[in-house]
Coordinates of C-alpha atoms and ligand atoms in Angstrom, one line a residue:
X1 CA 20.8 67.7 45.3
X2 CA 21.6 69.2 48.6
X3 CA 19.7 72.3 49.8
X4 CA 21.8 73.0 52.9
X5 CA 23.8 74.9 53.5
X6 CA 22.5 78.1 51.9
X7 CA 24.5 80.9 50.2
X8 CA 25.3 82.8 53.4
X9 CA 26.9 79.7 55.1
X10 CA 28.9 79.1 52.0
X11 CA 30.2 82.6 52.0
X12 CA 31.1 82.5 55.7
X13 CA 32.9 79.2 55.2
X14 CA 35.1 80.7 52.4
X15 CA 36.1 83.4 54.9
X16 CA 36.5 81.1 57.8
X17 CA 39.0 78.8 56.1
X18 CA 41.2 81.8 55.4
X19 CA 41.2 83.0 59.0
X20 CA 40.9 79.9 61.1
X21 CA 43.0 76.8 61.0
X22 CA 40.9 74.4 59.0
X23 CA 38.0 76.9 59.2
X24 CA 37.0 75.7 62.7
X25 CA 38.1 75.6 66.4
X26 CA 37.3 71.9 66.8
X27 CA 37.8 69.4 64.0
X28 CA 34.4 67.6 63.8
X29 CA 32.7 70.9 63.0
X30 CA 34.4 71.0 59.6
X31 CA 32.1 68.2 58.2
X32 CA 35.2 66.3 57.1
X33 CA 33.6 63.1 58.2
X34 CA 30.5 63.6 56.1
X35 CA 31.6 65.9 53.3
X36 CA 30.1 69.1 52.3
X37 CA 30.2 72.6 53.7
X38 CA 29.4 73.3 57.4
X39 CA 26.3 75.2 58.3
X40 CA 26.7 78.4 60.2
X41 CA 24.2 79.0 62.9
X42 CA 22.8 82.3 63.8
X43 CA 20.7 81.4 66.9
X44 CA 19.1 78.6 68.8
X45 CA 15.9 78.5 70.7
X46 CA 14.6 75.5 72.6
X47 CA 14.9 72.3 70.5
X48 CA 15.7 74.3 67.3
X49 CA 18.7 75.9 65.6
X50 CA 18.4 78.6 62.9
X51 CA 21.2 79.0 60.4
X52 CA 22.4 82.2 58.8
X53 CA 20.1 81.5 55.8
X54 CA 17.1 81.4 58.1
X55 CA 16.7 77.6 57.9
X56 CA 15.4 75.9 60.9
X57 CA 16.7 72.5 62.2
X58 CA 15.7 70.2 65.0
X59 CA 19.0 70.1 66.8
X60 CA 20.1 66.6 67.8
X61 CA 23.7 67.6 68.6
X62 CA 22.9 70.1 71.4
X63 CA 26.5 71.4 71.5
X64 CA 27.6 67.8 71.9
X65 CA 25.3 67.2 74.8
X66 CA 26.0 70.5 76.7
X67 CA 22.6 71.9 75.9
X68 CA 20.7 69.5 78.2
X69 CA 17.8 72.0 78.4
X70 CA 17.9 73.1 74.8
X71 CA 19.0 76.4 73.4
X72 CA 18.8 79.6 75.4
X73 CA 16.7 78.4 78.3
X74 CA 15.3 81.6 79.8
X75 CA 16.3 80.8 83.4
X76 CA 19.9 80.2 82.3
X77 CA 20.1 83.2 80.0
X78 CA 18.7 85.4 82.9
X79 CA 21.3 84.0 85.3
X80 CA 24.2 84.6 83.0
X81 CA 23.0 88.2 82.2
X82 CA 22.7 89.0 85.8
X83 CA 26.1 87.6 86.6
X84 CA 27.7 89.5 83.6
X85 CA 26.3 92.7 85.0
X86 CA 28.2 92.2 88.2
X87 CA 31.5 91.4 86.6
X88 CA 33.0 88.9 84.3
X89 CA 35.8 87.4 86.3
X90 CA 37.4 88.1 89.7
X91 CA 40.2 85.5 89.8
X92 CA 39.1 85.2 93.5
X93 CA 36.5 83.3 95.4
X94 CA 32.8 83.9 94.6
X95 CA 29.9 82.3 96.3
X96 CA 28.5 80.7 93.2
X97 CA 31.4 78.3 93.1
X98 CA 30.6 76.5 96.4
X99 CA 26.9 76.8 95.7
X100 CA 27.3 74.8 92.5
X101 CA 29.7 72.4 94.2
X102 CA 27.1 71.9 96.9
X103 CA 24.4 71.1 94.3
X104 CA 26.8 68.6 92.6
X105 CA 27.7 67.0 96.0
X106 CA 24.0 66.6 96.8
X107 CA 23.6 64.4 93.7
X108 CA 27.0 62.7 93.4
X109 CA 27.8 60.6 96.4
X110 CA 31.5 60.3 95.4
X111 CA 31.9 64.1 95.1
X112 CA 32.8 65.0 98.6
X113 CA 35.0 67.7 97.3
X114 CA 34.8 69.4 93.9
X115 CA 37.3 71.4 91.8
X116 CA 36.0 73.4 88.8
X117 CA 38.0 73.8 85.6
X118 CA 37.1 75.2 82.2
X119 CA 37.0 72.1 79.9
X120 CA 36.5 68.4 80.0
X121 CA 40.0 68.0 78.8
X122 CA 41.3 69.8 81.8
X123 CA 39.1 67.8 84.2
X124 CA 40.3 64.4 83.0
X125 CA 43.9 65.6 82.6
X126 CA 43.9 66.9 86.2
X127 CA 42.1 63.8 87.6
X128 CA 44.8 61.7 86.0
X129 CA 47.5 63.8 87.6
X130 CA 45.8 63.5 90.9
X131 CA 45.6 59.8 90.6
X132 CA 49.3 59.6 89.8
X133 CA 50.2 61.8 92.7
X134 CA 48.0 59.9 95.1
X135 CA 49.3 56.4 94.0
X136 CA 52.9 57.3 93.2
X137 CA 52.4 55.3 90.0
X138 CA 52.7 56.5 86.4
X139 CA 50.7 54.3 84.0
X140 CA 47.1 55.0 83.0
X141 CA 44.6 52.6 81.3
X142 CA 42.1 53.8 78.8
X143 CA 39.8 52.0 76.5
X144 CA 40.1 51.9 72.7
X145 CA 37.6 54.4 71.2
X146 CA 37.2 56.2 74.6
X147 CA 37.7 60.0 74.4
X148 CA 38.8 61.9 77.4
X149 CA 39.8 65.2 75.9
X150 CA 43.0 66.1 74.0
X151 CA 45.6 65.9 76.7
X152 CA 48.8 64.2 75.4
X153 CA 48.7 61.0 77.4
X154 CA 45.0 60.4 76.6
X155 CA 45.4 60.9 72.8
X156 CA 46.7 57.3 72.5
X157 CA 45.5 54.4 70.6
X158 CA 46.0 50.7 71.0
X159 CA 49.4 49.4 69.8
X160 CA 49.7 46.0 68.2
X161 CA 48.4 43.2 70.3
X162 CA 45.9 43.5 73.1
X163 CA 47.0 45.4 76.1
X164 CA 50.2 46.6 74.4
X165 CA 51.6 50.0 75.3
X166 CA 49.8 52.7 73.4
X167 CA 50.9 54.6 70.3
X168 CA 50.4 58.3 69.9
X169 CA 47.1 59.1 68.2
X170 CA 48.2 62.5 67.1
X171 CA 51.4 64.0 65.7
X172 CA 53.1 66.0 68.4
X173 CA 52.4 63.5 71.2
X174 CA 55.8 62.0 72.1
X175 CA 56.0 58.2 72.1
X176 CA 57.3 58.4 75.6
X177 CA 54.1 60.2 76.8
X178 CA 51.7 57.8 74.9
X179 CA 53.8 55.0 76.3
X180 CA 52.5 55.9 79.8
X181 CA 49.1 54.8 78.6
X182 CA 47.8 51.3 78.1
X183 CA 44.8 50.9 75.7
X184 CA 42.5 47.9 76.0
X185 CA 39.2 47.1 74.2
X186 CA 36.0 48.5 75.7
X187 CA 33.7 45.9 77.2
X188 CA 36.5 43.4 77.7
X189 CA 37.0 42.7 81.4
X190 CA 39.4 39.8 80.4
X191 CA 41.8 42.1 78.5
X192 CA 41.9 44.5 81.5
X193 CA 42.4 41.6 83.9
X194 CA 45.3 40.3 81.8
X195 CA 46.9 43.7 81.7
X196 CA 46.6 44.1 85.4
X197 CA 48.1 40.6 86.0
X198 CA 51.2 41.7 84.1
X199 CA 51.6 45.4 84.9
X200 CA 49.2 46.0 87.8
X201 CA 51.7 47.6 90.2
X202 CA 52.6 50.4 87.6
X203 CA 49.0 51.5 87.0
X204 CA 47.7 54.6 88.7
X205 CA 44.3 54.7 87.3
X206 CA 41.8 53.3 84.8
X207 CA 39.8 56.1 83.0
X208 CA 36.5 55.1 81.5
X209 CA 33.3 56.5 80.0
X210 CA 30.7 54.5 81.8
X211 CA 28.7 54.8 78.6
X212 CA 31.0 55.4 75.6
X213 CA 29.8 58.3 73.5
X214 CA 32.8 59.1 71.4
X215 CA 33.0 56.0 69.1
X216 CA 29.3 56.4 68.2
X217 CA 27.2 55.3 71.2
X218 CA 28.5 52.1 72.8
X219 CA 26.7 50.8 75.9
X220 CA 28.6 48.9 78.6
X221 CA 27.9 45.2 78.7
X222 CA 26.4 44.0 81.9
X223 CA 29.2 43.1 84.3
X224 CA 31.9 45.0 82.5
X225 CA 32.0 48.1 84.7
X226 CA 31.7 46.2 88.0
X227 CA 34.6 43.9 86.9
X228 CA 36.6 46.9 85.9
X229 CA 36.5 48.5 89.3
X230 CA 37.1 45.2 91.1
X231 CA 40.2 44.5 89.0
X232 CA 41.6 48.0 89.4
X233 CA 41.0 48.2 93.1
X234 CA 42.4 44.7 93.7
X235 CA 45.7 46.0 92.3
X236 CA 45.6 49.3 94.1
X237 CA 44.7 51.5 91.1
X238 CA 42.1 54.2 91.1
X239 CA 39.1 54.4 88.8
X240 CA 38.2 57.6 87.1
X241 CA 34.6 57.7 85.8
X242 CA 34.6 60.2 82.9
X243 CA 31.1 61.5 83.0
X244 CA 31.8 64.7 81.0
X245 CA 29.0 63.5 78.7
X246 CA 26.8 61.3 80.9
X247 CA 26.8 63.3 84.2
X248 CA 23.4 65.1 84.7
X249 CA 22.6 63.9 81.1
X250 CA 21.4 60.4 81.8
X251 CA 20.1 61.0 85.3
X252 CA 19.9 63.7 88.0
X253 CA 23.5 63.0 89.1
X254 CA 26.1 60.6 87.7
X255 CA 25.4 57.2 86.1
X256 CA 28.4 55.1 87.1
X257 CA 26.9 54.1 90.4
X258 CA 23.8 52.8 88.8
X259 CA 25.9 50.8 86.4
X260 CA 28.0 49.2 89.2
X261 CA 31.2 51.1 88.6
X262 CA 33.0 51.9 91.9
X263 CA 34.7 55.2 91.0
X264 CA 37.3 57.1 93.0
X265 CA 37.2 60.2 90.9
X266 CA 34.5 61.6 88.7
X267 CA 34.8 64.1 85.9
X268 CA 31.9 66.3 84.8
X269 CA 31.5 68.9 82.0
X270 CA 29.1 69.6 79.1
X271 CA 25.7 69.5 80.8
X272 CA 26.8 71.1 84.1
X273 CA 27.8 74.3 82.3
X274 CA 24.6 74.7 80.3
X275 CA 26.7 75.9 77.3
X276 CA 29.4 77.8 79.2
X277 CA 33.0 76.5 79.5
X278 CA 32.5 74.7 82.8
X279 CA 33.9 71.3 83.9
X280 CA 34.8 69.7 87.2
X281 CA 36.5 66.8 88.8
X282 CA 35.6 65.5 92.2
X283 CA 36.2 62.7 94.6
X284 CA 36.4 61.7 98.2
X285 CA 37.9 64.1 100.7
X286 CA 41.1 62.2 101.3
X287 CA 41.9 62.1 97.6
X288 CA 41.0 65.7 96.8
X289 CA 43.1 66.8 99.8
X290 CA 46.1 65.9 97.7
X291 CA 45.4 69.0 95.5
X292 CA 47.1 72.3 96.1
X293 CA 46.7 74.3 98.2
X294 CA 46.3 71.5 100.7
X295 CA 48.5 68.9 99.0
X296 CA 51.4 68.4 96.6
X297 CA 49.4 67.9 93.3
X298 CA 49.3 71.2 91.4
X299 CA 46.4 72.4 89.3
X300 CA 45.1 75.9 88.7
X301 CA 43.0 78.1 86.3
X302 CA 42.7 81.8 85.8
X303 CA 39.0 81.5 84.7
X304 CA 38.2 78.4 86.7
X305 CA 35.0 78.9 88.7
X306 CA 34.2 81.9 86.5
X307 CA 31.0 83.6 87.7
X308 CA 29.2 83.4 84.4
X309 CA 29.9 79.7 84.1
X310 CA 28.9 79.1 87.7
X311 CA 25.7 81.1 87.2
X312 CA 24.8 79.0 84.2
X313 CA 25.6 75.8 85.9
X314 CA 23.5 76.8 89.0
X315 CA 20.5 77.7 86.8
X316 CA 20.7 74.4 85.0
X317 CA 21.0 72.3 88.1
X318 CA 18.3 74.3 89.9
X319 CA 15.8 73.6 87.1
X320 CA 16.4 69.8 87.0
X321 CA 14.0 67.4 88.6
X322 CA 12.9 63.8 88.1
X323 CA 10.4 65.1 85.6
X324 CA 13.2 66.4 83.4
X325 CA 14.5 62.9 83.0
X326 CA 11.1 61.3 82.6
X327 CA 10.4 63.8 79.8
X328 CA 13.8 63.2 78.1
X329 CA 13.2 59.4 78.3
X330 CA 9.8 59.7 76.7
X331 CA 10.7 62.0 73.8
X332 CA 14.0 60.1 73.2
X333 CA 12.1 56.8 73.2
X334 CA 9.8 58.2 70.5
X335 CA 12.7 59.5 68.5
X336 CA 14.3 56.0 68.7
X337 CA 11.0 54.5 67.5
X338 CA 10.9 57.0 64.6
X339 CA 14.4 56.0 63.6
X340 CA 13.6 52.3 63.8
X341 CA 10.5 52.7 61.7
X342 CA 12.3 54.9 59.2
X343 CA 15.1 52.4 58.8
X344 CA 12.6 49.5 58.5
X345 CA 10.6 51.3 55.8
X346 CA 13.8 52.0 53.9
X347 CA 14.7 48.3 54.3
X348 CA 18.0 49.3 55.8
X349 CA 18.9 46.2 57.7
X350 CA 21.4 45.6 59.1
X351 CA 21.4 48.7 61.3
X352 CA 22.2 49.2 65.0
X353 CA 20.3 52.0 66.8
X354 CA 21.6 52.0 70.4
X355 CA 20.0 54.3 72.9
X356 CA 20.3 55.1 76.6
X357 CA 18.1 57.9 77.9
X358 CA 18.6 61.0 75.7
X359 CA 21.7 59.6 73.9
X360 CA 21.2 57.8 70.6
X361 CA 23.5 56.2 68.0
X362 CA 23.1 55.2 64.4
X363 CA 25.5 52.5 63.0
X364 CA 24.9 51.3 59.5
X365 CA 25.9 47.7 60.0
X366 CA 25.2 44.7 62.1
X367 CA 24.8 45.3 65.8
X368 CA 25.1 45.4 68.6
X369 CA 28.3 47.4 68.5
X370 CA 30.3 46.7 71.7
X371 CA 33.7 48.2 71.0
X372 CA 35.8 50.5 68.8
X373 CA 36.5 47.7 66.3
X374 CA 32.8 47.1 65.8
X375 CA 32.1 50.9 65.5
X376 CA 34.8 51.1 62.8
X377 CA 33.1 48.4 60.7
X378 CA 29.9 50.6 60.3
X379 CA 29.3 52.0 56.8
X380 CA 30.4 55.6 57.0
X381 CA 29.2 56.5 53.5
X382 CA 25.7 55.5 54.3
X383 CA 25.9 57.6 57.4
X384 CA 27.1 60.6 55.4
X385 CA 24.2 60.3 53.0
X386 CA 21.8 59.9 55.9
X387 CA 23.3 63.0 57.6
X388 CA 23.0 65.2 54.5
X389 CA 19.5 64.1 53.6
X390 CA 18.3 64.8 57.2
X391 CA 20.1 68.2 57.2
X392 CA 18.3 69.1 53.9
X393 CA 15.0 68.3 55.6
X394 CA 15.7 70.3 58.8
X395 CA 17.2 67.8 61.2
X396 CA 20.7 68.5 62.4
X397 CA 22.5 65.2 63.3
X398 CA 26.1 64.8 64.5
X399 CA 28.3 65.4 61.4
X400 CA 30.3 62.2 62.0
X401 CA 29.3 58.5 62.3
X402 CA 31.5 58.2 65.4
X403 CA 29.5 60.6 67.5
X404 CA 26.3 60.5 69.6
X405 CA 23.0 62.3 69.0
X406 CA 21.5 64.1 72.0
X407 CA 17.9 65.0 72.7
X408 CA 17.3 68.1 74.8
X409 CA 14.6 68.6 77.4
X410 CA 13.2 71.3 75.2
X411 CA 12.2 68.7 72.6
X412 CA 8.5 67.7 72.6
X413 CA 6.7 64.8 71.2
X414 CA 5.3 66.9 68.4
X415 CA 8.9 68.0 67.5
X416 CA 9.8 64.3 67.1
X417 CA 6.6 63.6 65.1
X418 CA 7.5 66.5 62.8
X419 CA 11.0 65.2 62.3
X420 CA 9.9 61.6 61.6
X421 CA 9.2 61.9 57.9
X422 CA 12.5 63.7 57.4
X423 CA 14.3 60.9 59.1
X424 CA 12.4 58.4 57.0
X425 CA 13.5 60.1 53.8
X426 CA 17.0 60.3 55.1
X427 CA 17.1 56.6 55.6
X428 CA 15.9 56.1 52.1
X429 CA 18.7 58.4 50.8
X430 CA 21.2 56.4 52.9
X431 CA 20.1 53.2 51.2
X432 CA 20.6 54.6 47.7
X433 CA 23.9 55.1 45.8
X434 CA 25.7 58.4 45.4
X435 CA 25.2 61.6 47.4
X436 CA 21.7 62.4 48.6
Ligands
PLP1 C1 33.7 66.1 75.5 C2 34.5 65.1 76.3 C3 35.7 65.4 77.0 C4 36.4 66.7 76.7 O1 35.7 67.8 77.1 P1 36.1 69.2 76.4 O2 35.3 70.2 77.2 O3 35.7 69.1 74.9 O4 37.5 69.4 76.6 C5 36.2 64.5 77.9 N1 35.6 63.3 78.1 C6 34.4 63.0 77.5 C7 33.8 61.7 77.8 C8 33.9 63.8 76.5 O5 32.8 63.5 75.9

């Protein structure tokens, strides 16, 4: 019998579904993938969330990775309050924009010039436009299971046959638009090479999550990313490293360089806004010069570089150090160990528990999972039972088996130790039949 959510969440949900489309502003929040009623949160502090029924949860979603430092980190809240007191938006230059860009530049070698936008969707969409403008080509390659926001051309899935033209992945996306996108399997340098052999001169860019976090967590195989950029560059296409999730999450900067991916453009989001709507795309000077006002590629934003978002981003980046990532690595390693031990005690083999830094995945099925087809084979019902049993015991996991769990820097070893028994019980519930 499920204890969460409580009476207040249920009441709010009944109202929400009458006022909001589907009750939510982003589909995964609806719990459709795991069943049940979403929990409404009242506040967050550090590693924990508190719901409207005053239940506390260790938060392993962290606003989908945006809350790198946990909830309401005092320095970030202070910075946003101070900025808000000075004015919410000017629609004109403010110094925080270039200060945040300077901090990003200092950490991301490719980011000679930065452009801020308000969402990861916009960042990738704009980077793709820039790549098309700069190359004079129209086709884009993405990987099956990769998520790059909801821009039309990137909501495409693989058509029949490897490296076929993509089909729309959403109603409302014209086939002609999806047809500008090629979709190939993640971790398959051969499929990409074959595509480039046939259609190379048409391709403006390859967009890739260096670590795929939106089909569950799927790590790049050694050699995949270096081969990707070699292939793209040999054919005159650009490489867009979509680091909306991984940037400043896995290390103090971006991760593609360390994985051998030669990127021309980089997109950032989530962590660099510390919970505010901030994202960016960046690249070498000669490319970024193609953007208006200097060049012919148009892109703009009323609230882009908004002072509150910039203040939050600056406060986050100022507080980062090597120690932040060492701490994240330690607590995340302990969480991974707690998961492994819990699954083992529940005799839940086969199970795949991928991890890189503070990103963790749970696939109920045989691992390692290396692409979208593998992720799709995982047992979603088991995940749903696991999710609900953990929720009932005060651990908030991603409400979908095709998402990634995130540990925040506010999480301590004792938080992990306290959550371990709950996770163990959740694995036992996952193994049983019926709802937990
Ligand atoms: C979240 C995400 C996006 C989209 O960002 P939004 O801010 O939700 O528009 C793009 N790319 C990746 C890799 C993401 O995880």
